[in-house]
Short mmCIF file of C-alpha atoms in Angstrom, two decimals:
data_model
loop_
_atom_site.label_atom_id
_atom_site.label_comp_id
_atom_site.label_asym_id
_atom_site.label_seq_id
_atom_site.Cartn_x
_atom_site.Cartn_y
_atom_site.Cartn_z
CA UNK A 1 -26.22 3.62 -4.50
CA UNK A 2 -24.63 0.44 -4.43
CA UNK A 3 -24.95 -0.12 -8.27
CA UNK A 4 -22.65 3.08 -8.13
CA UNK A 5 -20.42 2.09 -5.83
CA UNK A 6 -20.11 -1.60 -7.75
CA UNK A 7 -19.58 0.63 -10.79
CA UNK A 8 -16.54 2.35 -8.99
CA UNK A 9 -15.11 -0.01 -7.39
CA UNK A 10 -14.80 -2.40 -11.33
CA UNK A 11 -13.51 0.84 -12.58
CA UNK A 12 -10.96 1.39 -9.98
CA UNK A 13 -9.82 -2.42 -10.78
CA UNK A 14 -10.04 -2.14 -14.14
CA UNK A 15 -7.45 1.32 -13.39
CA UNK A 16 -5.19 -1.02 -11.07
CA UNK A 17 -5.06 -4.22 -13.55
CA UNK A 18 -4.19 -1.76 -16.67
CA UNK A 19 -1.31 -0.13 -14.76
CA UNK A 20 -0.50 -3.39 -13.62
CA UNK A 21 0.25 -4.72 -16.92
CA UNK A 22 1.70 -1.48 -18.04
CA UNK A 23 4.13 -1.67 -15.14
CA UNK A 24 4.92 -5.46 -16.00
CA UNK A 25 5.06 -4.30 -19.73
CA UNK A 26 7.97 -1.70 -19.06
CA UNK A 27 9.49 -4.04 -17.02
CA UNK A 28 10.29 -6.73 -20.06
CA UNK A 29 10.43 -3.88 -22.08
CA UNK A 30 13.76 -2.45 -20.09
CA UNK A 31 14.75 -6.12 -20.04
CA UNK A 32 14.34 -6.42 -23.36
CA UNK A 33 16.05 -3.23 -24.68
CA UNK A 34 19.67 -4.95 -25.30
CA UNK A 35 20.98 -1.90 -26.98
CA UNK A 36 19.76 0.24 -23.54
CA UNK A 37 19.09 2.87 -26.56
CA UNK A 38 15.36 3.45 -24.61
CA UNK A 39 13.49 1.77 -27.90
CA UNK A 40 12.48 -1.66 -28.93
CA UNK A 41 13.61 -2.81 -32.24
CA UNK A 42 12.32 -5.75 -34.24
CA UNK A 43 14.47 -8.34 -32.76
CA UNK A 44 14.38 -7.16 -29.66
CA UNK A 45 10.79 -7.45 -29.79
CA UNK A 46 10.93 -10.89 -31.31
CA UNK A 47 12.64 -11.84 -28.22
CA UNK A 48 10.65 -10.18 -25.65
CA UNK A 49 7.02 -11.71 -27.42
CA UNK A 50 9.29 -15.27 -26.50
CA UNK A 51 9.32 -14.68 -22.83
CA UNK A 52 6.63 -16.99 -20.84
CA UNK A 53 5.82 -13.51 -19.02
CA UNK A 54 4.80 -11.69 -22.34
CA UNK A 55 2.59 -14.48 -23.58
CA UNK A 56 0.68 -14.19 -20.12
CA UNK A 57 0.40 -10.65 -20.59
CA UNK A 58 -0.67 -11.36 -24.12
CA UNK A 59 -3.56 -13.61 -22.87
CA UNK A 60 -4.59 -11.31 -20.88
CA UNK A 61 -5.82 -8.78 -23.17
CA UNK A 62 -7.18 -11.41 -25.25
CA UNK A 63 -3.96 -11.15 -27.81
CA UNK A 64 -2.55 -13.96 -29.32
CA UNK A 65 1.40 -14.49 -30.00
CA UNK A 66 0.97 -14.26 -33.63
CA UNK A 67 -0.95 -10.97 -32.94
CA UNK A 68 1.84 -9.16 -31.18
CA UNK A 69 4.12 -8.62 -34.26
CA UNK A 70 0.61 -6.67 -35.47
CA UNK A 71 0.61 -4.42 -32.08
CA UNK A 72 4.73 -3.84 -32.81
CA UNK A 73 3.32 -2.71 -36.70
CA UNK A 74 1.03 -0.73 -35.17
CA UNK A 75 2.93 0.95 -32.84
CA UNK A 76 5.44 1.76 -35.36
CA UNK A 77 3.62 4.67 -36.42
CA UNK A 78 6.58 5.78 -39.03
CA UNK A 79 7.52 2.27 -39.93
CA UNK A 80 11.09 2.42 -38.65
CA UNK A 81 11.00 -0.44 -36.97
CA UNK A 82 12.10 1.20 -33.93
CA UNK A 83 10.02 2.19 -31.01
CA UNK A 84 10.19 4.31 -27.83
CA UNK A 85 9.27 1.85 -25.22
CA UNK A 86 6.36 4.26 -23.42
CA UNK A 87 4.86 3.94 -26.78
CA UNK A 88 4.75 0.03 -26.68
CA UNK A 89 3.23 0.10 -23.12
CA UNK A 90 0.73 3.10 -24.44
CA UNK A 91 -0.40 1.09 -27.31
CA UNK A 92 -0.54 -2.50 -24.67
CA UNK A 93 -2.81 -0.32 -22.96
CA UNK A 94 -4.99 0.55 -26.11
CA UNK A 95 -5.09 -2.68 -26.88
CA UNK A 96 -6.75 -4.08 -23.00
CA UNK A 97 -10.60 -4.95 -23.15
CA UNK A 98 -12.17 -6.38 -26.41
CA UNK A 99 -9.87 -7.92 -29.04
CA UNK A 100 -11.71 -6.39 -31.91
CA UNK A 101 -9.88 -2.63 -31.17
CA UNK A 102 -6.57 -4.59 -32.74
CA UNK A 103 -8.71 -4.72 -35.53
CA UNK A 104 -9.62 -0.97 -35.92
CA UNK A 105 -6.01 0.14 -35.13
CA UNK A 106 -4.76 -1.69 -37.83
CA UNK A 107 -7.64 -0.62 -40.09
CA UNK A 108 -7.03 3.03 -38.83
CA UNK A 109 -3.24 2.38 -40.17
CA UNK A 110 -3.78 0.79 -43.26
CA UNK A 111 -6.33 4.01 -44.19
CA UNK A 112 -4.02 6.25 -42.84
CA UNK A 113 -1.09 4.83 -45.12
CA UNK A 114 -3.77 4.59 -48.03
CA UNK A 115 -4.11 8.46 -47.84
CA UNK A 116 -0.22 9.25 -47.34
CA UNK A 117 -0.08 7.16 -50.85
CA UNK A 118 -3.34 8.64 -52.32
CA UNK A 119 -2.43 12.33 -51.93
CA UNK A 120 1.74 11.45 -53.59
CA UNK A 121 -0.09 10.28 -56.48
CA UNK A 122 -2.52 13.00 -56.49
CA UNK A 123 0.31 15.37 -56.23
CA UNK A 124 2.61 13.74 -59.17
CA UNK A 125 -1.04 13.68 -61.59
CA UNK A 126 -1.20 17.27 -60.88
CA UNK A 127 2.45 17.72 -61.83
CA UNK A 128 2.44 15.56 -64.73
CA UNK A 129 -1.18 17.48 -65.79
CA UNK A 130 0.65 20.93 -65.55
CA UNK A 131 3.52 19.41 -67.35
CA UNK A 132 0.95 18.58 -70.39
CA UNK A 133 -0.84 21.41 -70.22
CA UNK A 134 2.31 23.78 -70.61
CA UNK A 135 3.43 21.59 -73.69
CA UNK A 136 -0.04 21.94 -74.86
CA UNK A 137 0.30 25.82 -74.94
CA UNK A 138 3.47 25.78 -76.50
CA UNK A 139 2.34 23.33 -79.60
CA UNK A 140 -0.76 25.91 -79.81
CA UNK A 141 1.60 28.80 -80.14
CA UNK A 142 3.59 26.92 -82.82
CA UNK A 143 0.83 25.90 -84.48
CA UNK A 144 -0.69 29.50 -85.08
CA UNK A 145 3.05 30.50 -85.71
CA UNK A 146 2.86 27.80 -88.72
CA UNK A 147 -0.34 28.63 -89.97
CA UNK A 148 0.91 32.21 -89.99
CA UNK A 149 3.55 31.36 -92.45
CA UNK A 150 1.98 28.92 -94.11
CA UNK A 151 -0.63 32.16 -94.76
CA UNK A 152 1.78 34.25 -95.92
CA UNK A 153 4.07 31.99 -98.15
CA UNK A 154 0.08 31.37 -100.12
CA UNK A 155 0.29 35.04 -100.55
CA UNK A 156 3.52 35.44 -102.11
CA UNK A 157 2.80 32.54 -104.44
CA UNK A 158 -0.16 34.13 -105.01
CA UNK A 159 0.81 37.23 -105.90
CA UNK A 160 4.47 35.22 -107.99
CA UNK A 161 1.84 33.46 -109.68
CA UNK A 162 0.10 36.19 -110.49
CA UNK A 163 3.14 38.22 -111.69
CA UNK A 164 4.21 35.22 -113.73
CA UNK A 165 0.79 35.11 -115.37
CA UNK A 166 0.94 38.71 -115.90
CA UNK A 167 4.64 38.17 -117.81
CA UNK A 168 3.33 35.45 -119.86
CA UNK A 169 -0.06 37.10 -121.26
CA UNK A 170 2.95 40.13 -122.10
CA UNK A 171 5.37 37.57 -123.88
CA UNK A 172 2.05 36.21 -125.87
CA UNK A 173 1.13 38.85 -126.84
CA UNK A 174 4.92 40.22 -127.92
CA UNK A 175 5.31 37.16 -129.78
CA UNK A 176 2.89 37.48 -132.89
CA UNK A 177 4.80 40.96 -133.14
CA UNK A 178 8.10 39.33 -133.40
CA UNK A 179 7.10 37.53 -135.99
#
């Protein structure tokens, strides 16, 4: 029973220190938010990540300075370089407990960009294989077109030549007449 109760009550302060920092988070956030447009923008980020009271929120998920600008790319889902400010506080709050979850986030949107790019390409192959494949069809079709004439002009010289062959064996054999 008490293990349980231990259990609960760490879990309940874990709860209180998260929305802590979430409240504290909004706070620098609002601060922040020079253009009072509701989102953070690069520099206003920048300038927030300065403040003495981000870099002790910072150390208190384990996050270093340098690592922030990652959380901002992260957050950034669309890479506008403009975010709402409940999603910086969301992804603060993401980020709380082991370090190594900054890791998998940005792994998880690197992949996530790698298949946005893979499936573009995929789709301009496919165009550029139908493309070739049409032209394919229509050199086929002019090829049997050509051979079809090409077929048909050996028959008429065939059948000229044979004419002409025909008119000569006459004239030979008018000739010794004439004379």
């Amino acid at each position: 029973f008490t293990g349980v109760f231990v259990e609960a009550a760490l879990a309940q302060a874990d709860i209180d220190k998260t929305m802590s920092l979430a409240g504290c988070i909004s706070k620098l956030c609002h601060q922040g938010d020079v253009s009072n447009d509701g989102y953070i923008n690069v520099e206003e980020w920048k300038r927030i990540c300065q403040s003495e009271d981000m870099n002790k929120i910072l150390k208190e998920i384990d996050l270093d300075v340098s690592e922030a600008d990652i959380l901002y790319e992260l957050v950034d889902v669309d890479g506008v370089e403009r975010v709402a400010m409940q999603e910086v506080i969301t992804g603060f709050a993401r980020m709380r407990g082991q370090a190594r979850s900054l890791d998998v986030m940005l792994l998880s949107r690197q992949t996530q960009s790698f298949i946005k790019e893979s499936l573009l390409r995929h789709d301009y192959a496919r165009r550029l294989l139908l493309k070739l494949d049409s032209g394919v069809n229509i050199l086929d079709k002019y090829m049997l077109s050509l051979e079809s004439e090409v077929s048909s002009i050996k028959e008429q010289l065939s059948q000229d030549g044979t004419k002409e062959a025909s008119m000569m064996k006459t004239r030979v054999q008018a000739e010794p007449n004439a004379r």
